[in-house]
XYZ file of C-alpha atoms in Angstrom:
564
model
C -13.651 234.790 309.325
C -16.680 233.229 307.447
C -19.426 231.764 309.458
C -18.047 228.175 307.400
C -14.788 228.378 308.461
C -15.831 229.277 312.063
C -18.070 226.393 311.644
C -14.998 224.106 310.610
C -12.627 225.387 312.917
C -14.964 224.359 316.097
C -14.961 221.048 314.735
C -11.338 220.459 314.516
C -10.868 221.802 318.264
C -13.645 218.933 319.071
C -11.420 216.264 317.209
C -7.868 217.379 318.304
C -8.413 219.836 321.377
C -8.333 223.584 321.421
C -4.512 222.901 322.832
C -3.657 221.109 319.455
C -6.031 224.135 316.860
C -3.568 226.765 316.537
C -5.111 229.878 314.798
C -3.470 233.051 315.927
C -1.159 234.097 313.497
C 2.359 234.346 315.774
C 1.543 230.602 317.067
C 0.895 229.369 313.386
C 4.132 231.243 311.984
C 6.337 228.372 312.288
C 4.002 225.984 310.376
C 3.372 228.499 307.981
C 7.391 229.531 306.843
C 9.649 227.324 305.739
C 12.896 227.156 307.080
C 14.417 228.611 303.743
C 11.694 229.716 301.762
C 7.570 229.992 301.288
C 5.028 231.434 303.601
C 1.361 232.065 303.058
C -1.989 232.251 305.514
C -3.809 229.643 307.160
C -7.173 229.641 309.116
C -5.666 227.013 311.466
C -2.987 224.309 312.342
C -3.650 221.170 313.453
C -1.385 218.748 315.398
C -3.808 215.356 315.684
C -2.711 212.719 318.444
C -3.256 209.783 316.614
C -4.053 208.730 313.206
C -7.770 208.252 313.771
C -8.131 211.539 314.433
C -5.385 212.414 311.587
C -8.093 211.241 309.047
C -10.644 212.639 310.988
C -9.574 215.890 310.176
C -8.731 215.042 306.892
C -12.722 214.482 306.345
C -13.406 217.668 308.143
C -11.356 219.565 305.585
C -13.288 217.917 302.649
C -16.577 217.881 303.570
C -15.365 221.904 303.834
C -13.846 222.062 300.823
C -10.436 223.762 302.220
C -6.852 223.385 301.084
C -5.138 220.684 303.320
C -1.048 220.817 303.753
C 0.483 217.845 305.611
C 3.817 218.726 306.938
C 5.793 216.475 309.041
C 8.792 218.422 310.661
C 8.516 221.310 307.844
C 12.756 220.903 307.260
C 12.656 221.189 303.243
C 14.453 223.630 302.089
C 12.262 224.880 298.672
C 9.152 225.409 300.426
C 7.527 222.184 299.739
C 5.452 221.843 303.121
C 4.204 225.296 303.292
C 2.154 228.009 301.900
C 3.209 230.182 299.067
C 1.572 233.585 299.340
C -2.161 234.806 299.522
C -3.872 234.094 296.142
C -4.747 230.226 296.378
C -8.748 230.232 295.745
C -9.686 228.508 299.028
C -8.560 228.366 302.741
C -5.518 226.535 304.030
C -5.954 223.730 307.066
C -2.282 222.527 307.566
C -2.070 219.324 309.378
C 0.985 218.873 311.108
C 2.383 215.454 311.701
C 4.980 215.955 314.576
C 2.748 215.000 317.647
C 2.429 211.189 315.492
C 5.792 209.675 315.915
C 5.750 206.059 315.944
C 8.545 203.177 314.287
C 7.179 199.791 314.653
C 10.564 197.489 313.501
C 9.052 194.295 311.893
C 10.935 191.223 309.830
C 13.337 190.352 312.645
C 14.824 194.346 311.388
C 15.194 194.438 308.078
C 12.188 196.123 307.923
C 10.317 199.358 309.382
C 7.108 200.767 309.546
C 7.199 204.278 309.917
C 4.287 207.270 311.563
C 4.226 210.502 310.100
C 6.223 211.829 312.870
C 8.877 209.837 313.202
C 12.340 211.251 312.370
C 15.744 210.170 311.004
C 16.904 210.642 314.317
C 14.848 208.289 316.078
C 14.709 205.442 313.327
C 18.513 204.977 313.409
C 18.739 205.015 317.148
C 15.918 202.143 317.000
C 17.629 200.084 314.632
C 21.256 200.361 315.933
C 19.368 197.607 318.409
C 19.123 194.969 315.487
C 22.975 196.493 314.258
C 20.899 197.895 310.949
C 20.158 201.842 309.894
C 17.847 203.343 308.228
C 18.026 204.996 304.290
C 19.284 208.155 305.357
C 21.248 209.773 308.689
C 22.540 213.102 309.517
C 24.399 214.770 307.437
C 22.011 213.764 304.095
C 19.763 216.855 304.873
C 18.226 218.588 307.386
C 18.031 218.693 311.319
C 14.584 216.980 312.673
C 14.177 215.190 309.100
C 11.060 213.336 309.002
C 11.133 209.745 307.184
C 7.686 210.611 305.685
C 9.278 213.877 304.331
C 12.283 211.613 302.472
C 10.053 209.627 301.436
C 7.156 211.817 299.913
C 9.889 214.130 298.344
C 12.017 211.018 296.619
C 15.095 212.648 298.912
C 18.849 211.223 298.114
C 21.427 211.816 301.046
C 24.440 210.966 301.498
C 24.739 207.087 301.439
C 25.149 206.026 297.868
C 24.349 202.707 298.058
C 20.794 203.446 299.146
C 19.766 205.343 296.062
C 17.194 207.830 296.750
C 14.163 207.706 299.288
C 11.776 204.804 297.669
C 8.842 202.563 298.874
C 6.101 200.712 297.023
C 4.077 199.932 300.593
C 2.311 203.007 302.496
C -1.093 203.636 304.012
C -2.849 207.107 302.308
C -5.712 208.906 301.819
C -6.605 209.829 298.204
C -9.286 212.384 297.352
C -10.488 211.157 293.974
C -12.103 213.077 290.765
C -15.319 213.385 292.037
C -14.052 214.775 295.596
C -14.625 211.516 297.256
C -12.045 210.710 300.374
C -10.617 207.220 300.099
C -7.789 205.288 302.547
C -5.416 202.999 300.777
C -3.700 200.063 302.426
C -0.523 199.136 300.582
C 1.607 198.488 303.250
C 1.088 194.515 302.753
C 0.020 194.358 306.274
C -4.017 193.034 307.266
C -5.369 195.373 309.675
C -8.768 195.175 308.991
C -11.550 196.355 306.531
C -12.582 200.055 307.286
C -10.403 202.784 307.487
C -10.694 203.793 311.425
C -10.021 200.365 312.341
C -7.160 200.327 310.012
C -5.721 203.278 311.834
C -6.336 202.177 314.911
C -4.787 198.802 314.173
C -1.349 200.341 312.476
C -0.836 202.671 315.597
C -1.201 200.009 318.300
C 0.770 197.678 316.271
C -2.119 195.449 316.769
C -1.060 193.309 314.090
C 1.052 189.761 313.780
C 3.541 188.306 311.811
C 1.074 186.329 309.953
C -0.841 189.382 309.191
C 2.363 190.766 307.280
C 2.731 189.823 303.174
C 6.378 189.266 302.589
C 6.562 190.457 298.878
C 4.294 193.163 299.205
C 6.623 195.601 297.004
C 10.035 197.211 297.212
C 11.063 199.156 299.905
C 13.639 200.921 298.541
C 15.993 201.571 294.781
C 17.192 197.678 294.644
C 18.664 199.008 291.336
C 20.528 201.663 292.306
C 23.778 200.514 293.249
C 24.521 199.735 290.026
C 22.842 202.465 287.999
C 24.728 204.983 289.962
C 28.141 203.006 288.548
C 27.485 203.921 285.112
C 29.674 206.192 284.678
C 29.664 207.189 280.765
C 25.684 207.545 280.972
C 24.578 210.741 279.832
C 21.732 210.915 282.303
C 22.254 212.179 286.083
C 21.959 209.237 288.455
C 19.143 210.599 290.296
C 16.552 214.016 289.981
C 13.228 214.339 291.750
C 11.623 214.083 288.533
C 12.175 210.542 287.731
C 9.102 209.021 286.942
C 11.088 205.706 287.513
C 10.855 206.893 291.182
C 7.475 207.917 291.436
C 5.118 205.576 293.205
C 1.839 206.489 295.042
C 3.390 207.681 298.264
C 7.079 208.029 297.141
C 7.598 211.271 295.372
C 4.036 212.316 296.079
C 5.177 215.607 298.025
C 2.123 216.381 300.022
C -0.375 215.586 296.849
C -1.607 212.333 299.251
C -2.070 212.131 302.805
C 0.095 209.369 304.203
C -0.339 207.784 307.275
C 2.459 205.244 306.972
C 4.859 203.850 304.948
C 7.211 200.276 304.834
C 10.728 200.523 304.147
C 14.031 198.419 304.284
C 16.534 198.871 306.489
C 20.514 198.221 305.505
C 23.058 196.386 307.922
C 25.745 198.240 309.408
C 29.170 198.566 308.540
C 31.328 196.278 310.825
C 34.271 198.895 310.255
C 34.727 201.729 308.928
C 37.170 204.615 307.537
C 37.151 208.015 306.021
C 39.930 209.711 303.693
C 40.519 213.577 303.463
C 41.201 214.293 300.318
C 42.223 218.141 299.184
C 43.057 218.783 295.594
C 43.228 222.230 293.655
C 42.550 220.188 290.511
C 38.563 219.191 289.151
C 40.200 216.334 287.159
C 41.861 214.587 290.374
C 38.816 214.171 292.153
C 36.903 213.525 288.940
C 39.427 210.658 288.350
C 38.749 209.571 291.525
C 34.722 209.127 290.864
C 35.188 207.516 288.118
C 37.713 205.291 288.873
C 35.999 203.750 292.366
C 32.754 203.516 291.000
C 33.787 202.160 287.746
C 36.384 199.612 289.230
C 35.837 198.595 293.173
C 34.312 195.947 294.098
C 32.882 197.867 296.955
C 31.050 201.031 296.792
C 31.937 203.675 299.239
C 29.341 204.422 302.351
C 29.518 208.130 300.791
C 31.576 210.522 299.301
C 30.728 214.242 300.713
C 32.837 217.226 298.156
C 32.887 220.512 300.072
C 34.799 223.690 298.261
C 37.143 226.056 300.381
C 34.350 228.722 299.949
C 31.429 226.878 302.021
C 34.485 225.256 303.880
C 35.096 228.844 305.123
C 31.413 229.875 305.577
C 30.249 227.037 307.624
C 33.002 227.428 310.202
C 31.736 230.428 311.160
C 28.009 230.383 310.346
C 27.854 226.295 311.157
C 29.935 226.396 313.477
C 26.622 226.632 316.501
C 25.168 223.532 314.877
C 28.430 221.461 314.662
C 28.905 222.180 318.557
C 24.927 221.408 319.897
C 25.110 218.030 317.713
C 29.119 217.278 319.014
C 28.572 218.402 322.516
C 24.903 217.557 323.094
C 23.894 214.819 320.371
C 21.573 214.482 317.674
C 18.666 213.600 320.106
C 18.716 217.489 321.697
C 18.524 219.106 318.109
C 14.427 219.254 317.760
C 13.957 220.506 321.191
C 16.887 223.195 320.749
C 15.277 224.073 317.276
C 11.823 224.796 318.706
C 13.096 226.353 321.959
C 14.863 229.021 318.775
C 11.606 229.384 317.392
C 10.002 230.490 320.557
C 12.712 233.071 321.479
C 12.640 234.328 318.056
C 8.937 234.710 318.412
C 8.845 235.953 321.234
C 12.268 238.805 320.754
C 10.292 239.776 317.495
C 8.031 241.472 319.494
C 10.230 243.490 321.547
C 11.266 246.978 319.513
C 15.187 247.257 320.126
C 15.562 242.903 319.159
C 16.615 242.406 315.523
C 15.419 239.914 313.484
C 17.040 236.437 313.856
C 18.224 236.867 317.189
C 18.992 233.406 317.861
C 21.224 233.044 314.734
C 22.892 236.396 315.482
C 23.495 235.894 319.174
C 24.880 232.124 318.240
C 27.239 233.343 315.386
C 28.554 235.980 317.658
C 28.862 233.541 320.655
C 30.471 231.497 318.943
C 33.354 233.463 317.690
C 34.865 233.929 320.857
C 35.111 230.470 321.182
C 38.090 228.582 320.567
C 38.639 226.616 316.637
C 35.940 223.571 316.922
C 38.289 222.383 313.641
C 40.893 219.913 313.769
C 44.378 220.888 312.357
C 44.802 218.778 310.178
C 41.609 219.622 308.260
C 42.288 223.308 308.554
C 45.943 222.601 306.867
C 43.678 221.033 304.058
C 41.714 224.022 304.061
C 44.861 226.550 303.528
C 46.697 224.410 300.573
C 43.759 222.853 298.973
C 40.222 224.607 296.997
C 38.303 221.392 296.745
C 37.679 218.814 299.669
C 36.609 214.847 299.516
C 35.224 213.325 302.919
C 35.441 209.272 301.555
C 34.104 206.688 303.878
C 34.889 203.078 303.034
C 33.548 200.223 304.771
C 34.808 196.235 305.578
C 36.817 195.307 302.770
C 36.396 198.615 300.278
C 38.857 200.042 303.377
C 42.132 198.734 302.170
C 41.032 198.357 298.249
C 40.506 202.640 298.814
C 44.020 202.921 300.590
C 45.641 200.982 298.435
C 44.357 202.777 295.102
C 44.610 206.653 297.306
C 48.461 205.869 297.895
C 49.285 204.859 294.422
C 47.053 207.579 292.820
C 48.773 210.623 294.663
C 52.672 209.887 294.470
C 52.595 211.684 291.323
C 49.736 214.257 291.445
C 48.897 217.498 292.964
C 46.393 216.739 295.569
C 46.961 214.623 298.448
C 45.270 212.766 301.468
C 44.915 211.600 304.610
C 43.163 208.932 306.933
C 41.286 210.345 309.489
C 41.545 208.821 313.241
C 38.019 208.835 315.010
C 37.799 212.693 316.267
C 39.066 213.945 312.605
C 36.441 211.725 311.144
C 33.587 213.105 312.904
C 34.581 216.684 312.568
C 34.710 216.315 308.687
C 31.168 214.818 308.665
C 29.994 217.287 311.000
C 31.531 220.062 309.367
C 29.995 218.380 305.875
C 26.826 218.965 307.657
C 27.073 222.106 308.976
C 28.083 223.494 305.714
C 24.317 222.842 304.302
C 22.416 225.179 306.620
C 25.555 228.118 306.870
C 24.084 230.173 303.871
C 20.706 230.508 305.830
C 22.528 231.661 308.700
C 24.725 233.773 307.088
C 21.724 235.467 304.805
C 19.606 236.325 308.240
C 22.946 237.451 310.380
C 23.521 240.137 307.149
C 20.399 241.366 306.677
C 21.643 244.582 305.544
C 24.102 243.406 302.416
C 22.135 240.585 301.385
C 19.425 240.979 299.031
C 18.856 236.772 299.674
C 20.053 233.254 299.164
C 19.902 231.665 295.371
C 19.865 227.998 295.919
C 20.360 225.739 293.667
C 19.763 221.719 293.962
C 21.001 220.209 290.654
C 22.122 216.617 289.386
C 25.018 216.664 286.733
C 24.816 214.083 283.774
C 27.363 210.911 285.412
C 29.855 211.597 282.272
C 29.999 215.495 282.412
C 33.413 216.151 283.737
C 33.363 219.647 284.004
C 31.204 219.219 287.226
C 33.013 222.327 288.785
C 30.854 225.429 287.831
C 32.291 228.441 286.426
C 30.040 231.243 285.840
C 30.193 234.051 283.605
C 31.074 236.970 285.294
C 27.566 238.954 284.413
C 25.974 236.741 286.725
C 28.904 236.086 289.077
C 29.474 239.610 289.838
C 25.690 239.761 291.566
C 27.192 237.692 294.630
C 29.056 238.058 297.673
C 29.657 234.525 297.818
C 29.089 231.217 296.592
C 28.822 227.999 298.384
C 29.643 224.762 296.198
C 28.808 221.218 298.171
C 27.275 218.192 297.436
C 27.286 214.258 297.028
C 29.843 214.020 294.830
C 29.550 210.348 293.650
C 25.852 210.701 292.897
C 26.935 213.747 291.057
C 24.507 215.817 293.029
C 25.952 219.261 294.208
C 24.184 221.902 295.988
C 24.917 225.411 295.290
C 24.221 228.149 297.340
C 24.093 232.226 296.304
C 24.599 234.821 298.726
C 23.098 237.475 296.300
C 24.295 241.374 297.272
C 21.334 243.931 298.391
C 19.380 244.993 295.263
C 20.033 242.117 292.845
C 16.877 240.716 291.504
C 17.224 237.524 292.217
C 14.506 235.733 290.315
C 15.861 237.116 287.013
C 19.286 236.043 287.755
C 18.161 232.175 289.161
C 16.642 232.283 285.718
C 19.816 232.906 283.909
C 21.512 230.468 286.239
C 18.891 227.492 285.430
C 19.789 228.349 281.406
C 22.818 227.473 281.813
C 22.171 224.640 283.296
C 19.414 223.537 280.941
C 22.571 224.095 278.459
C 24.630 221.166 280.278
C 21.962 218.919 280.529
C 21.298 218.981 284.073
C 17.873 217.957 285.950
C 16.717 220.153 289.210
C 16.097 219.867 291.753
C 18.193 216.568 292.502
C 16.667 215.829 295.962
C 14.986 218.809 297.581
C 11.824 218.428 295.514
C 10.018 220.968 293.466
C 8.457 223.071 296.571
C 7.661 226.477 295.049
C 11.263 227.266 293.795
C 11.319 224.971 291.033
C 8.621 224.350 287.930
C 7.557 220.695 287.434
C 8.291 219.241 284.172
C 5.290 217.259 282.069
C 6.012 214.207 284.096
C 5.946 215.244 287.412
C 2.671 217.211 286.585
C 1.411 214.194 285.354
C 2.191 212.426 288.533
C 0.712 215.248 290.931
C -2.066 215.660 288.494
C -3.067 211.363 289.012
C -2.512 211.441 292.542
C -4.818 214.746 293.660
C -7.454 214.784 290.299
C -9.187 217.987 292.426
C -6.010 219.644 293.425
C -6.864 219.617 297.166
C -3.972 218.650 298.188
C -1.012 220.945 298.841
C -1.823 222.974 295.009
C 0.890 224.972 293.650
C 3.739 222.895 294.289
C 5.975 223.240 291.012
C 4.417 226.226 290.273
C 1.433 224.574 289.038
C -1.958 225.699 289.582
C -3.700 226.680 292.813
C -7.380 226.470 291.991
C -9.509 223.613 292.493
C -9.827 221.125 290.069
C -6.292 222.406 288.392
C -8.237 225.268 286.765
């Protein structure tokens, strides 16, 4: 370790605590690997209290000319809030978010101001108070999803009349092209004139309703709802690399350092119901799309497609996660997720513990344990390939059950309303189904080579939306997992690729293909290091972070200072 970064190191244990400076490699691991892919070095992590000391680090790491990561709850799934190998050209400082959770609910609820910290979780729970939610909620992504994250990485989810994560109002620092640190306050809100007071001011909500600009911006898609309803466009609905969707903060995956953002909440649903539908025809459920989003009058709340495949997987490999959120709630899920990183970091050690431990001992658990499934769904999942979870609201309710009874007396598919347990175990299942190939890959470490996955957003006319690939590629799998949010047309496909199979070559081939069909990826998982950026997102990166400081490599651009 250079005398510098023993020099800078010291300093950041006087601004956070030597408690709060990790620097031995085992302690830093979990900062440092993403939960899918990426991992690289880092001199340190650094978990600041508060947001003074958030940009007091910040200026720590410039003044030492280091790499600086932000990562909120490090859930992405391409990599996105993590190193990527050993050959960036200066050290790494990540700066982790999670100790900074704070939702300050402002404009009698209809709007929120958001920490770096705070989660998904947390924000709905708040705003159920003022019968409101937030953009996204579980099932959209990830367990322990930050806000920031959504935000900063333009993330969809499942509710398609939100459109993806969007804000014109935040709080950031900006290094600009002559290396000098700057904080921004966009959030439409006075708190004062330099940037510690600022801070200090935003965290202790020391701030009045006179102090807030009403118009200050958008805080989320207000044009979404209806672009998503044009059906015959030959665009996808949404892609991360939407310049129309890139705005300082929003989209900016890591290239700022945000300390806050403003967004709009969304009223609840007064009532609500969800429809099972199982077809083994494409066209039936592609019928379907078209028909409710190019004739209701009411959108649905969302429309979830899982295929019999990743129906199958996830009730074996999910089927841990679906029971800890059923049985325990979504509040218990970040505590139970770090108490699995410390066993796994702690049975690594021992000789005669495999890898993964926690995943294998909970798969195996789990197994003996009786069918967490309701019948009814299973009978859907013997006679039917593809599955539709639809949730209607208020009045789109009976205009869905009216059109769902006429639409099947003469077809092959069929459907069914779900009472309240049969409801929650398709949405839970839905959710379970996106982390099962990551389970699965680290239980068979012995016949999988890795997981391909694949986040992609269909043009809204392209009808053939069911993949079929040709069996050159096809044959290099032991399975494939097809789910996704079907209305937005965004589908996430996951590879379990058999031992040997060079997986980068045939992700390649796969991307081809869909270059062929005019498709944009990733949809809503950002660039992270799986994915290249395209002119306009390296635009964008290249505005916000002119000295490439700031999380560099990202879309496998460059990782040298100054984009060299």
């Amino acid at each position: 370790m250079s005398q510098n970064t023993s020099a800078l190191i010291d300093q950041l244990k006087r601004i956070v605590g030597e408690k709060h400076t990790l620097t031995e490699p085992a302690r830093t691991l979990p900062y440092r690997k993403g939960i899918r892919f990426g991992e690289g070095d880092a001199i340190a992590v650094v978990l600041p209290g508060t947001l003074v000391e958030q940009w007091q680090v910040l200026k720590a790491c410039v003044q030492a000319d280091v790499i600086v990561i932000t990562q909120s709850a490090n859930t992405g799934l391409t990599g996105g809030s993590t190193p990527d190998g050993n050959d960036y050209d200066r050290p790494i400082v990540i700066v982790s978010t999670r100790r900074l959770d704070g939702i300050q609910v402002i404009e009698n609820g209809e709007q929120v101001v958001c920490l770096p910290g705070s989660t998904l979780f947390r924000l709905e729970k708040e705003l159920k108070k003022y019968h409101r939610g937030p953009h996204s909620v579980i099932g959209s992504s990830c367990i322990g999803a930050s806000v920031m994250g959504g935000v900063c990485n333009n993330s969809g989810g499942a509710l398609i009349q939100h459109g993806p994560a969007y804000t014109q109002m935040a709080v950031f620092a900006q290094l600009d092209e002559n290396g000098q640190l700057h904080l921004v306050n966009h959030l439409g809100i006075k708190l004062g004139d330099d940037p510690e007071t600022i801070l200090q001011n935003l965290q202790n909500h020391n701030y009045s309703a006179d102090d807030i600009e009403h118009n200050a911006g958008a805080g989320h898609d207000h044009d979404y709802r209806e672009h998503v309803r044009q059906i015959d466009a030959d665009t996808p609905a949404r892609f991360n690399a939407d310049p129309a969707r890139h705005y300082e903060a929003s989209g900016s995956a890591g290239r700022l350092m945000v300390f806050a953002v403003r967004l709009d909440t969304f009223p609840l649903e007064d009532d609500t119901a969800v429809f099972y539908i199982g077809t083994n025809d494409t066209n039936e459920l592609d019928d379907i799309r078209r028909h409710i989003l190019g004739n209701f009058e009411n959108l649905p709340v969302s429309g979830e497609y899982i295929h019999r495949d990743a129906f199958d997987i996830a009730a074996v490999y999910g089927k841990h996660i679906f029971l800890a959120i059923q049985k325990l709630g979504t509040d218990t899920i970040p505590r139970l997720y770090a108490f699995k990183n410390w066993v796994d970091r702690i049975t690594s050690k021992i000789p005669f513990f495999p890898n993964n431990f926690t995943d294998r001992f909970a798969v195996t658990v789990c197994k003996i344990l009786p069918n967490h499934l309701p019948k009814s769904i299973r009978a859907y999942r013997d006679k039917y390939e593809h599955h539709l979870i639809l949730k209607m609201s208020d009045n789109g309710i009976a205009e869905a059950a009216a059109f769902l009874q006429q639409y099947f007396q003469n077809r092959n598919g069929s459907y069914f309303t779900c009472n309240k347990k049969e409801a929650e175990a398709a949405m839970l299942h839905r959710f379970a189904t996106a982390g099962a190939a990551t389970i699965y890959r680290n239980v068979h470490t012995k016949t999988v080579e890795d997981l391909v996955a694949l986040d992609i957003a269909l043009r809204r006319n392209d009808k053939q939306w069911f993949e079929t690939l040709p069996e050159s590629i096809s044959q290099h799998f032991i399975h494939k997992l097809y789910y996704g949010h079907f209305f937005c047309s965004v589908f996430h496909q996951d590879y379990l690729a058999k031992k040997g199979t060079d997986c980068n070559q045939i992700e390649q081939e796969m991307l081809a293909i869909l270059d062929q069909r005019g498709a944009q990826y990733p949809a809503e998982h950002n660039v992270g290091h799986l994915y290249h950026a395209n002119d306009d997102l390296k635009n964008f990166y290249h505005q916000l972070d002119p000295t490439n400081s700031f999380n560099p490599g990202i879309g496998k651009t460059s990782k040298k200072k100054n984009w060299q």
